[in-house]
Amino acid sequence: MRVVTTHLSADFDGFAAALVSAWRLFPGYRVMFSGSLEAAVRHFVEESGLEFPEVKIREARRGRLEHVVIVDTSDAHRLGEVWNLIQRDRCSVTVIDHHEAASEGISANETFSRRVGAACTIVAQLMKERGLRPTPEEASLLLMGMYEDTGGLCYRETTADDLRAAAELVEAGGSLDWVRRWVVRSLEPAHFALLNKLVDGTERMMIHGIEVAIATVDVEEYYEEAAYVVQRWMETFDFAIGVVLLVRPPHINMILRSRMPGLHAGHVARRFGGGGHETAASARISGKTPVQLREELLRVLRQEMPPPLTAGDIALPRFFTVQASAPVDVVKERMNHLRVNALPVAGETSERLVGTVTRQILDQAIIHGLGRRPVRMVMDPHVPSVPAEMPLEKLGQVFLERSYRFVVVEKDGQPAGLITRIELFRRLFQAHNMGGSLDNRIGGTRPTHQSVARVLRTVAPSWVAEILDHVRSVANARGEEVYLVGGVVRDFLLGRPNEDVDLVVEGDGIAFAQALAEATKGRSHPHVPFLTAVVTLPSGKKIDVASARTEFYRTPAALPEVETSLIRQDLYRRDFTINALAIALKGDRFGMLVDFFGGRKDLERKEIRVLHSLSFIDDPTRAIRAVRYARRLGFTIAADTRYLISMALSEGILDRLSGQRLRHELVLLLNEPHPAGSVALLAELGLLRAIIPGVPWSDQVHVFLLELEGVLGWFEIQCLGKLPERWRIFLGALLVNGDPETGRRLAARLQLTGNLEAYVVGVHEQVEKIWEVTQAHTRRSQLVRAIEEAPLETVLLAMASLQAEERRLLADALERALQPWDAVTGADLIAAGIPPGPHIGRALEMARDAVLDGEIENADAKDLACIKAREFFSDNQRTVRGER
């Protein structure tokens, strides 16, 4: 007898995996259940009329098992009588399971164990590997099992393999209607009654700083779908850890759920004779009172839960200090640089902390005329310190008692790090709200870690992935924290390729660059004043390396001053949250996303957002950059950022920018593939008139810019030659409908000189000339000559503004003007016996005009040119003789 079986009280995952395995992976096998099915599965079988080859347990008792396939468990205790029969017959065993192997696991002849969220995922993978395509019915069953065991593909154990398998099952005809009807179902009256009892019986407590909910409920009957109600209880109240004790003497059914990393619900259940997943488990206990079981449960939870976080776990290992001898006003300026409100004060040797100082104290000291006095005169000589092993809960009490801004963490009597008040708040919030989230813009100085290593492997170009491995090795050897930063991180998260590798080192970036160059056989080019270096690889690829820096703007719109700092300060100086993301590259943290300011959420929301309210005051070019990124990425500018742009404009902040910096940002924006939308957004935000006072803007101008994009696309498709710089063309487009004075003001504002200044000032007049010649319906030769005498930019601008028929004429003339004409050359005329001289050029021009105007064919051009050249030569000779 050959059978496929699963655990007691089979759920959809075990049931579906067993059925499909018997049908396809092990043809001819029958399904055997040791006990009853879960109520939801049983109802599904009854109402759907699903038929499958089944062998009852009583038949197995009378027969002999040859081979048993066990799915969705590797724990012998969860097989009930089936395990007794396996031992009796000593048959061969195959296990298909996604759970962590139990300590008393089954010794199998063949095992298919994979770290995925459901046994059905493994079955689907095995079918694919064997070239077996599931039928729609099989795909639907597997989908039901996957959705149930992964919580709709949302549980922590869910993997990319589960998502891929689900997509392939849907493509194979899997029915999501089945999933919605049988797996994702509404609560019924009996469910609500039990849920109300759970709510009334819930007790909350803290274990290792984490909130745990325990509900003890007396029940008069067995609730078949209690696990489903418990899951809804967990979701409704957002518990991180929940345990329900259903008391029905002489038994107590324990149902456990965990969303806390590090706590394996199955391990807890095994301590009570049960088992299960990392996030869901159960056990049936006899011979204990609820009070006894509760106390034992609390003891087990304390043992199984990760140790409580301590001050040493969350302390920042590197922190800033100021010297006791530093003047008060210098210390205040340093606080402004670092954007902090309090700092420890170090002794003269910087080895011992001697006090603390806050911004408020410094402000008062300066008011009293003590700005040039050493800070030791005004500092608080008390340095708040705690031992590294202090638990967070107790640390919170320390902060509350004294209202500290920060505390220094000591290990072996020496400073080992620093904890700020906001960092402690964020950690305690997470402990109390494991299921909730705290926006990192509020959350303080350290982000929630999230691995994006898979993104690096799948999106990064191969040479980038290879170089990041080298970076990891060098970082490990030097013991320095190194991060991939900037737009490359943003683009990787968006699935966009990017080869601009920017690294930030918490330490000596120049020395790190040299070490990286040696490891890759490249060359390092340091820029000491800027704390940066460029590593050139043997392939010619370049890597930018910088020490972590912070910036300070002495005046609005000024260029920043920089100094070394930590990664948070380095990211804080960047323009937008989506560009203030980093990926750790050292050691075990390799591939961990570092997000202090909510950039990942803004990527999901598709919003451009600045990091602080003075961002545009510090650097007004960010307003133009916001438009460029919004259009490039298809994002919107967040409402708060729009408001800050309007406030900066009301202060005339763009007027303080140098023409060079303003021109640089405009060039970048107008060089984008589709700048018409960017210019429209500049106008919408009020930026366009601030940049180019007096520039006309309307829907018609916007349409003109869109037409211009089309004209440039036509030019490139026709391969008519090298296109002028796009930014010059679009800058001219903004001035076509204005007056010459607008062009002169813009040229002065952008500090343009030479040909560029002449182009901007004269573009309106030049385009008008092309319009006049085209609209006058002159001969084609005259139109071609006008085109040849005008800058190409103005011809393209004129084309974009003309109606279809006139545009066609101008396009035809432009093609002819740019195509070489060699029907006859000066050398041909000289070879025909015509002496050299200016008459040859006149003859060639006349012959070309005749061809362009359709008066002769190309083949006749040489004859006409010879005739005209001889005539012109004779006329010249007569004129010369007459003058003599």
mmCIF file with all atom_site columns, N, CA and C in Angstrom, residues 527-581:
data_model
loop_
_atom_site.group_PDB
_atom_site.id
_atom_site.type_symbol
_atom_site.label_atom_id
_atom_site.label_alt_id
_atom_site.label_comp_id
_atom_site.label_asym_id
_atom_site.label_entity_id
_atom_site.label_seq_id
_atom_site.pdbx_PDB_ins_code
_atom_site.Cartn_x
_atom_site.Cartn_y
_atom_site.Cartn_z
_atom_site.occupancy
_atom_site.B_iso_or_equiv
_atom_site.pdbx_formal_charge
_atom_site.auth_seq_id
_atom_site.auth_comp_id
_atom_site.auth_asym_id
_atom_site.auth_atom_id
_atom_site.pdbx_PDB_model_num
ATOM 1   N N  . HIS A 1 527 ? 41.060 63.741 -3.671  1.00 0.00 ? 527 HIS A N  1
ATOM 2   C CA . HIS A 1 527 ? 40.790 65.185 -3.636  1.00 0.00 ? 527 HIS A CA 1
ATOM 3   C C  . HIS A 1 527 ? 40.690 65.563 -2.156  1.00 0.00 ? 527 HIS A C  1
ATOM 4   N N  . VAL A 1 528 ? 41.837 65.805 -1.568  1.00 0.00 ? 528 VAL A N  1
ATOM 5   C CA . VAL A 1 528 ? 41.940 65.955 -0.116  1.00 0.00 ? 528 VAL A CA 1
ATOM 6   C C  . VAL A 1 528 ? 41.042 67.061 0.434   1.00 0.00 ? 528 VAL A C  1
ATOM 7   N N  . PRO A 1 529 ? 40.982 68.261 -0.189  1.00 0.00 ? 529 PRO A N  1
ATOM 8   C CA . PRO A 1 529 ? 40.136 69.312 0.407   1.00 0.00 ? 529 PRO A CA 1
ATOM 9   C C  . PRO A 1 529 ? 38.667 68.927 0.524   1.00 0.00 ? 529 PRO A C  1
ATOM 10  N N  . PHE A 1 530 ? 38.207 68.032 -0.345  1.00 0.00 ? 530 PHE A N  1
ATOM 11  C CA . PHE A 1 530 ? 36.797 67.655 -0.346  1.00 0.00 ? 530 PHE A CA 1
ATOM 12  C C  . PHE A 1 530 ? 36.550 66.312 0.336   1.00 0.00 ? 530 PHE A C  1
ATOM 13  N N  . LEU A 1 531 ? 37.603 65.676 0.871   1.00 0.00 ? 531 LEU A N  1
ATOM 14  C CA . LEU A 1 531 ? 37.494 64.381 1.570   1.00 0.00 ? 531 LEU A CA 1
ATOM 15  C C  . LEU A 1 531 ? 36.968 63.298 0.633   1.00 0.00 ? 531 LEU A C  1
ATOM 16  N N  . THR A 1 532 ? 37.311 63.383 -0.656  1.00 0.00 ? 532 THR A N  1
ATOM 17  C CA . THR A 1 532 ? 36.806 62.435 -1.637  1.00 0.00 ? 532 THR A CA 1
ATOM 18  C C  . THR A 1 532 ? 37.942 61.857 -2.463  1.00 0.00 ? 532 THR A C  1
ATOM 19  N N  . ALA A 1 533 ? 37.627 60.802 -3.195  1.00 0.00 ? 533 ALA A N  1
ATOM 20  C CA . ALA A 1 533 ? 38.578 60.195 -4.125  1.00 0.00 ? 533 ALA A CA 1
ATOM 21  C C  . ALA A 1 533 ? 37.781 59.477 -5.210  1.00 0.00 ? 533 ALA A C  1
ATOM 22  N N  . VAL A 1 534 ? 38.422 59.303 -6.347  1.00 0.00 ? 534 VAL A N  1
ATOM 23  C CA . VAL A 1 534 ? 37.828 58.543 -7.445  1.00 0.00 ? 534 VAL A CA 1
ATOM 24  C C  . VAL A 1 534 ? 38.731 57.354 -7.731  1.00 0.00 ? 534 VAL A C  1
ATOM 25  N N  . VAL A 1 535 ? 38.131 56.160 -7.714  1.00 0.00 ? 535 VAL A N  1
ATOM 26  C CA . VAL A 1 535 ? 38.869 54.941 -8.041  1.00 0.00 ? 535 VAL A CA 1
ATOM 27  C C  . VAL A 1 535 ? 38.548 54.575 -9.482  1.00 0.00 ? 535 VAL A C  1
ATOM 28  N N  . THR A 1 536 ? 39.595 54.487 -10.302 1.00 0.00 ? 536 THR A N  1
ATOM 29  C CA . THR A 1 536 ? 39.425 54.080 -11.693 1.00 0.00 ? 536 THR A CA 1
ATOM 30  C C  . THR A 1 536 ? 39.835 52.621 -11.827 1.00 0.00 ? 536 THR A C  1
ATOM 31  N N  . LEU A 1 537 ? 38.903 51.794 -12.274 1.00 0.00 ? 537 LEU A N  1
ATOM 32  C CA . LEU A 1 537 ? 39.153 50.362 -12.418 1.00 0.00 ? 537 LEU A CA 1
ATOM 33  C C  . LEU A 1 537 ? 39.918 50.098 -13.716 1.00 0.00 ? 537 LEU A C  1
ATOM 34  N N  . PRO A 1 538 ? 40.533 48.924 -13.841 1.00 0.00 ? 538 PRO A N  1
ATOM 35  C CA . PRO A 1 538 ? 41.234 48.595 -15.088 1.00 0.00 ? 538 PRO A CA 1
ATOM 36  C C  . PRO A 1 538 ? 40.339 48.702 -16.320 1.00 0.00 ? 538 PRO A C  1
ATOM 37  N N  . SER A 1 539 ? 39.035 48.470 -16.141 1.00 0.00 ? 539 SER A N  1
ATOM 38  C CA . SER A 1 539 ? 38.104 48.551 -17.264 1.00 0.00 ? 539 SER A CA 1
ATOM 39  C C  . SER A 1 539 ? 37.788 49.986 -17.656 1.00 0.00 ? 539 SER A C  1
ATOM 40  N N  . GLY A 1 540 ? 38.223 50.947 -16.841 1.00 0.00 ? 540 GLY A N  1
ATOM 41  C CA . GLY A 1 540 ? 37.892 52.343 -17.088 1.00 0.00 ? 540 GLY A CA 1
ATOM 42  C C  . GLY A 1 540 ? 36.694 52.834 -16.293 1.00 0.00 ? 540 GLY A C  1
ATOM 43  N N  . LYS A 1 541 ? 35.940 51.914 -15.682 1.00 0.00 ? 541 LYS A N  1
ATOM 44  C CA . LYS A 1 541 ? 34.814 52.304 -14.834 1.00 0.00 ? 541 LYS A CA 1
ATOM 45  C C  . LYS A 1 541 ? 35.321 53.067 -13.620 1.00 0.00 ? 541 LYS A C  1
ATOM 46  N N  . LYS A 1 542 ? 34.501 53.988 -13.122 1.00 0.00 ? 542 LYS A N  1
ATOM 47  C CA . LYS A 1 542 ? 34.922 54.835 -12.001 1.00 0.00 ? 542 LYS A CA 1
ATOM 48  C C  . LYS A 1 542 ? 33.998 54.645 -10.801 1.00 0.00 ? 542 LYS A C  1
ATOM 49  N N  . ILE A 1 543 ? 34.585 54.763 -9.620  1.00 0.00 ? 543 ILE A N  1
ATOM 50  C CA . ILE A 1 543 ? 33.846 54.649 -8.363  1.00 0.00 ? 543 ILE A CA 1
ATOM 51  C C  . ILE A 1 543 ? 34.173 55.878 -7.523  1.00 0.00 ? 543 ILE A C  1
ATOM 52  N N  . ASP A 1 544 ? 33.146 56.577 -7.071  1.00 0.00 ? 544 ASP A N  1
ATOM 53  C CA . ASP A 1 544 ? 33.348 57.745 -6.209  1.00 0.00 ? 544 ASP A CA 1
ATOM 54  C C  . ASP A 1 544 ? 33.326 57.309 -4.750  1.00 0.00 ? 544 ASP A C  1
ATOM 55  N N  . VAL A 1 545 ? 34.339 57.734 -3.999  1.00 0.00 ? 545 VAL A N  1
ATOM 56  C CA . VAL A 1 545 ? 34.447 57.392 -2.582  1.00 0.00 ? 545 VAL A CA 1
ATOM 57  C C  . VAL A 1 545 ? 34.568 58.688 -1.794  1.00 0.00 ? 545 VAL A C  1
ATOM 58  N N  . ALA A 1 546 ? 33.840 58.773 -0.686  1.00 0.00 ? 546 ALA A N  1
ATOM 59  C CA . ALA A 1 546 ? 33.895 59.977 0.149   1.00 0.00 ? 546 ALA A CA 1
ATOM 60  C C  . ALA A 1 546 ? 33.816 59.591 1.616   1.00 0.00 ? 546 ALA A C  1
ATOM 61  N N  . SER A 1 547 ? 34.456 60.382 2.445   1.00 0.00 ? 547 SER A N  1
ATOM 62  C CA . SER A 1 547 ? 34.231 60.255 3.878   1.00 0.00 ? 547 SER A CA 1
ATOM 63  C C  . SER A 1 547 ? 32.835 60.777 4.187   1.00 0.00 ? 547 SER A C  1
ATOM 64  N N  . ALA A 1 548 ? 32.177 60.189 5.174   1.00 0.00 ? 548 ALA A N  1
ATOM 65  C CA . ALA A 1 548 ? 30.877 60.700 5.605   1.00 0.00 ? 548 ALA A CA 1
ATOM 66  C C  . ALA A 1 548 ? 31.049 62.148 6.020   1.00 0.00 ? 548 ALA A C  1
ATOM 67  N N  . ARG A 1 549 ? 30.184 63.024 5.492   1.00 0.00 ? 549 ARG A N  1
ATOM 68  C CA . ARG A 1 549 ? 30.348 64.462 5.712   1.00 0.00 ? 549 ARG A CA 1
ATOM 69  C C  . ARG A 1 549 ? 29.045 65.092 6.156   1.00 0.00 ? 549 ARG A C  1
ATOM 70  N N  . THR A 1 550 ? 29.164 66.226 6.793   1.00 0.00 ? 550 THR A N  1
ATOM 71  C CA . THR A 1 550 ? 28.008 67.059 7.068   1.00 0.00 ? 550 THR A CA 1
ATOM 72  C C  . THR A 1 550 ? 28.265 68.419 6.443   1.00 0.00 ? 550 THR A C  1
ATOM 73  N N  . GLU A 1 551 ? 27.183 69.139 6.127   1.00 0.00 ? 551 GLU A N  1
ATOM 74  C CA . GLU A 1 551 ? 27.303 70.432 5.463   1.00 0.00 ? 551 GLU A CA 1
ATOM 75  C C  . GLU A 1 551 ? 26.730 71.533 6.333   1.00 0.00 ? 551 GLU A C  1
ATOM 76  N N  . PHE A 1 552 ? 27.253 72.726 6.130   1.00 0.00 ? 552 PHE A N  1
ATOM 77  C CA . PHE A 1 552 ? 26.724 73.901 6.817   1.00 0.00 ? 552 PHE A CA 1
ATOM 78  C C  . PHE A 1 552 ? 26.701 75.059 5.835   1.00 0.00 ? 552 PHE A C  1
ATOM 79  N N  . TYR A 1 553 ? 25.540 75.736 5.715   1.00 0.00 ? 553 TYR A N  1
ATOM 80  C CA . TYR A 1 553 ? 25.394 76.887 4.826   1.00 0.00 ? 553 TYR A CA 1
ATOM 81  C C  . TYR A 1 553 ? 25.465 78.156 5.683   1.00 0.00 ? 553 TYR A C  1
ATOM 82  N N  . ARG A 1 554 ? 26.504 78.959 5.484   1.00 0.00 ? 554 ARG A N  1
ATOM 83  C CA . ARG A 1 554 ? 26.637 80.176 6.296   1.00 0.00 ? 554 ARG A CA 1
ATOM 84  C C  . ARG A 1 554 ? 25.571 81.207 5.940   1.00 0.00 ? 554 ARG A C  1
ATOM 85  N N  . THR A 1 555 ? 25.185 81.259 4.670   1.00 0.00 ? 555 THR A N  1
ATOM 86  C CA . THR A 1 555 ? 24.127 82.170 4.235   1.00 0.00 ? 555 THR A CA 1
ATOM 87  C C  . THR A 1 555 ? 23.226 81.421 3.266   1.00 0.00 ? 555 THR A C  1
ATOM 88  N N  . PRO A 1 556 ? 21.980 81.864 3.100   1.00 0.00 ? 556 PRO A N  1
ATOM 89  C CA . PRO A 1 556 ? 21.100 81.198 2.143   1.00 0.00 ? 556 PRO A CA 1
ATOM 90  C C  . PRO A 1 556 ? 21.706 81.191 0.744   1.00 0.00 ? 556 PRO A C  1
ATOM 91  N N  . ALA A 1 557 ? 21.579 80.058 0.054   1.00 0.00 ? 557 ALA A N  1
ATOM 92  C CA . ALA A 1 557 ? 22.023 79.877 -1.329  1.00 0.00 ? 557 ALA A CA 1
ATOM 93  C C  . ALA A 1 557 ? 23.534 79.840 -1.485  1.00 0.00 ? 557 ALA A C  1
ATOM 94  N N  . ALA A 1 558 ? 24.268 79.907 -0.372  1.00 0.00 ? 558 ALA A N  1
ATOM 95  C CA . ALA A 1 558 ? 25.731 79.840 -0.468  1.00 0.00 ? 558 ALA A CA 1
ATOM 96  C C  . ALA A 1 558 ? 26.171 78.409 -0.712  1.00 0.00 ? 558 ALA A C  1
ATOM 97  N N  . LEU A 1 559 ? 27.405 78.236 -1.153  1.00 0.00 ? 559 LEU A N  1
ATOM 98  C CA . LEU A 1 559 ? 27.956 76.895 -1.279  1.00 0.00 ? 559 LEU A CA 1
ATOM 99  C C  . LEU A 1 559 ? 28.240 76.350 0.120   1.00 0.00 ? 559 LEU A C  1
ATOM 100 N N  . PRO A 1 560 ? 28.041 75.063 0.345   1.00 0.00 ? 560 PRO A N  1
ATOM 101 C CA . PRO A 1 560 ? 28.183 74.516 1.697   1.00 0.00 ? 560 PRO A CA 1
ATOM 102 C C  . PRO A 1 560 ? 29.631 74.330 2.116   1.00 0.00 ? 560 PRO A C  1
ATOM 103 N N  . GLU A 1 561 ? 29.859 74.379 3.438   1.00 0.00 ? 561 GLU A N  1
ATOM 104 C CA . GLU A 1 561 ? 31.129 73.986 4.017   1.00 0.00 ? 561 GLU A CA 1
ATOM 105 C C  . GLU A 1 561 ? 30.944 72.584 4.586   1.00 0.00 ? 561 GLU A C  1
ATOM 106 N N  . VAL A 1 562 ? 31.961 71.733 4.476   1.00 0.00 ? 562 VAL A N  1
ATOM 107 C CA . VAL A 1 562 ? 31.814 70.336 4.873   1.00 0.00 ? 562 VAL A CA 1
ATOM 108 C C  . VAL A 1 562 ? 32.850 69.955 5.919   1.00 0.00 ? 562 VAL A C  1
ATOM 109 N N  . GLU A 1 563 ? 32.499 68.926 6.714   1.00 0.00 ? 563 GLU A N  1
ATOM 110 C CA . GLU A 1 563 ? 33.441 68.308 7.639   1.00 0.00 ? 563 GLU A CA 1
ATOM 111 C C  . GLU A 1 563 ? 33.001 66.859 7.855   1.00 0.00 ? 563 GLU A C  1
ATOM 112 N N  . THR A 1 564 ? 33.902 66.055 8.368   1.00 0.00 ? 564 THR A N  1
ATOM 113 C CA . THR A 1 564 ? 33.606 64.631 8.545   1.00 0.00 ? 564 THR A CA 1
ATOM 114 C C  . THR A 1 564 ? 32.497 64.436 9.573   1.00 0.00 ? 564 THR A C  1
ATOM 115 N N  . SER A 1 565 ? 31.724 63.359 9.374   1.00 0.00 ? 565 SER A N  1
ATOM 116 C CA . SER A 1 565 ? 30.629 63.066 10.302  1.00 0.00 ? 565 SER A CA 1
ATOM 117 C C  . SER A 1 565 ? 30.290 61.580 10.191  1.00 0.00 ? 565 SER A C  1
ATOM 118 N N  . LEU A 1 566 ? 29.042 61.228 10.542  1.00 0.00 ? 566 LEU A N  1
ATOM 119 C CA . LEU A 1 566 ? 28.558 59.860 10.459  1.00 0.00 ? 566 LEU A CA 1
ATOM 120 C C  . LEU A 1 566 ? 27.557 59.748 9.308   1.00 0.00 ? 566 LEU A C  1
ATOM 121 N N  . ILE A 1 567 ? 27.126 58.518 9.019   1.00 0.00 ? 567 ILE A N  1
ATOM 122 C CA . ILE A 1 567 ? 26.284 58.287 7.847   1.00 0.00 ? 567 ILE A CA 1
ATOM 123 C C  . ILE A 1 567 ? 24.963 59.049 7.943   1.00 0.00 ? 567 ILE A C  1
ATOM 124 N N  . ARG A 1 568 ? 24.393 59.174 9.155   1.00 0.00 ? 568 ARG A N  1
ATOM 125 C CA . ARG A 1 568 ? 23.111 59.870 9.243   1.00 0.00 ? 568 ARG A CA 1
ATOM 126 C C  . ARG A 1 568 ? 23.254 61.328 8.831   1.00 0.00 ? 568 ARG A C  1
ATOM 127 N N  . GLN A 1 569 ? 24.295 62.002 9.339   1.00 0.00 ? 569 GLN A N  1
ATOM 128 C CA . GLN A 1 569 ? 24.512 63.398 8.959   1.00 0.00 ? 569 GLN A CA 1
ATOM 129 C C  . GLN A 1 569 ? 24.818 63.512 7.469   1.00 0.00 ? 569 GLN A C  1
ATOM 130 N N  . ASP A 1 570 ? 25.533 62.521 6.929   1.00 0.00 ? 570 ASP A N  1
ATOM 131 C CA . ASP A 1 570 ? 25.860 62.565 5.510   1.00 0.00 ? 570 ASP A CA 1
ATOM 132 C C  . ASP A 1 570 ? 24.589 62.467 4.671   1.00 0.00 ? 570 ASP A C  1
ATOM 133 N N  . LEU A 1 571 ? 23.688 61.585 5.053   1.00 0.00 ? 571 LEU A N  1
ATOM 134 C CA . LEU A 1 571 ? 22.447 61.434 4.300   1.00 0.00 ? 571 LEU A CA 1
ATOM 135 C C  . LEU A 1 571 ? 21.515 62.628 4.514   1.00 0.00 ? 571 LEU A C  1
ATOM 136 N N  . TYR A 1 572 ? 21.593 63.223 5.701   1.00 0.00 ? 572 TYR A N  1
ATOM 137 C CA . TYR A 1 572 ? 20.704 64.349 6.016   1.00 0.00 ? 572 TYR A CA 1
ATOM 138 C C  . TYR A 1 572 ? 20.990 65.568 5.139   1.00 0.00 ? 572 TYR A C  1
ATOM 139 N N  . ARG A 1 573 ? 22.217 65.670 4.631   1.00 0.00 ? 573 ARG A N  1
ATOM 140 C CA . ARG A 1 573 ? 22.570 66.841 3.827   1.00 0.00 ? 573 ARG A CA 1
ATOM 141 C C  . ARG A 1 573 ? 22.069 66.718 2.381   1.00 0.00 ? 573 ARG A C  1
ATOM 142 N N  . ARG A 1 574 ? 21.480 65.570 2.032   1.00 0.00 ? 574 ARG A N  1
ATOM 143 C CA . ARG A 1 574 ? 21.066 65.350 0.649   1.00 0.00 ? 574 ARG A CA 1
ATOM 144 C C  . ARG A 1 574 ? 19.729 66.021 0.352   1.00 0.00 ? 574 ARG A C  1
ATOM 145 N N  . ASP A 1 575 ? 19.383 66.046 -0.944  1.00 0.00 ? 575 ASP A N  1
ATOM 146 C CA . ASP A 1 575 ? 18.261 66.893 -1.348  1.00 0.00 ? 575 ASP A CA 1
ATOM 147 C C  . ASP A 1 575 ? 16.894 66.328 -0.980  1.00 0.00 ? 575 ASP A C  1
ATOM 148 N N  . PHE A 1 576 ? 16.644 65.027 -1.287  1.00 0.00 ? 576 PHE A N  1
ATOM 149 C CA . PHE A 1 576 ? 15.317 64.473 -1.099  1.00 0.00 ? 576 PHE A CA 1
ATOM 150 C C  . PHE A 1 576 ? 15.401 63.133 -0.378  1.00 0.00 ? 576 PHE A C  1
ATOM 151 N N  . THR A 1 577 ? 14.302 62.747 0.253   1.00 0.00 ? 577 THR A N  1
ATOM 152 C CA . THR A 1 577 ? 14.313 61.497 1.028   1.00 0.00 ? 577 THR A CA 1
ATOM 153 C C  . THR A 1 577 ? 14.656 60.304 0.155   1.00 0.00 ? 577 THR A C  1
ATOM 154 N N  . ILE A 1 578 ? 14.183 60.301 -1.095  1.00 0.00 ? 578 ILE A N  1
ATOM 155 C CA . ILE A 1 578 ? 14.450 59.148 -1.963  1.00 0.00 ? 578 ILE A CA 1
ATOM 156 C C  . ILE A 1 578 ? 15.910 59.063 -2.365  1.00 0.00 ? 578 ILE A C  1
ATOM 157 N N  . ASN A 1 579 ? 16.649 60.155 -2.195  1.00 0.00 ? 579 ASN A N  1
ATOM 158 C CA . ASN A 1 579 ? 18.084 60.148 -2.476  1.00 0.00 ? 579 ASN A CA 1
ATOM 159 C C  . ASN A 1 579 ? 18.918 60.029 -1.202  1.00 0.00 ? 579 ASN A C  1
ATOM 160 N N  . ALA A 1 580 ? 18.235 59.937 -0.057  1.00 0.00 ? 580 ALA A N  1
ATOM 161 C CA . ALA A 1 580 ? 18.928 59.831 1.224   1.00 0.00 ? 580 ALA A CA 1
ATOM 162 C C  . ALA A 1 580 ? 18.871 58.404 1.748   1.00 0.00 ? 580 ALA A C  1
ATOM 163 N N  . LEU A 1 581 ? 18.937 57.450 0.831   1.00 0.00 ? 581 LEU A N  1
ATOM 164 C CA . LEU A 1 581 ? 18.943 56.033 1.183   1.00 0.00 ? 581 LEU A CA 1
ATOM 165 C C  . LEU A 1 581 ? 20.357 55.490 1.033   1.00 0.00 ? 581 LEU A C  1
#
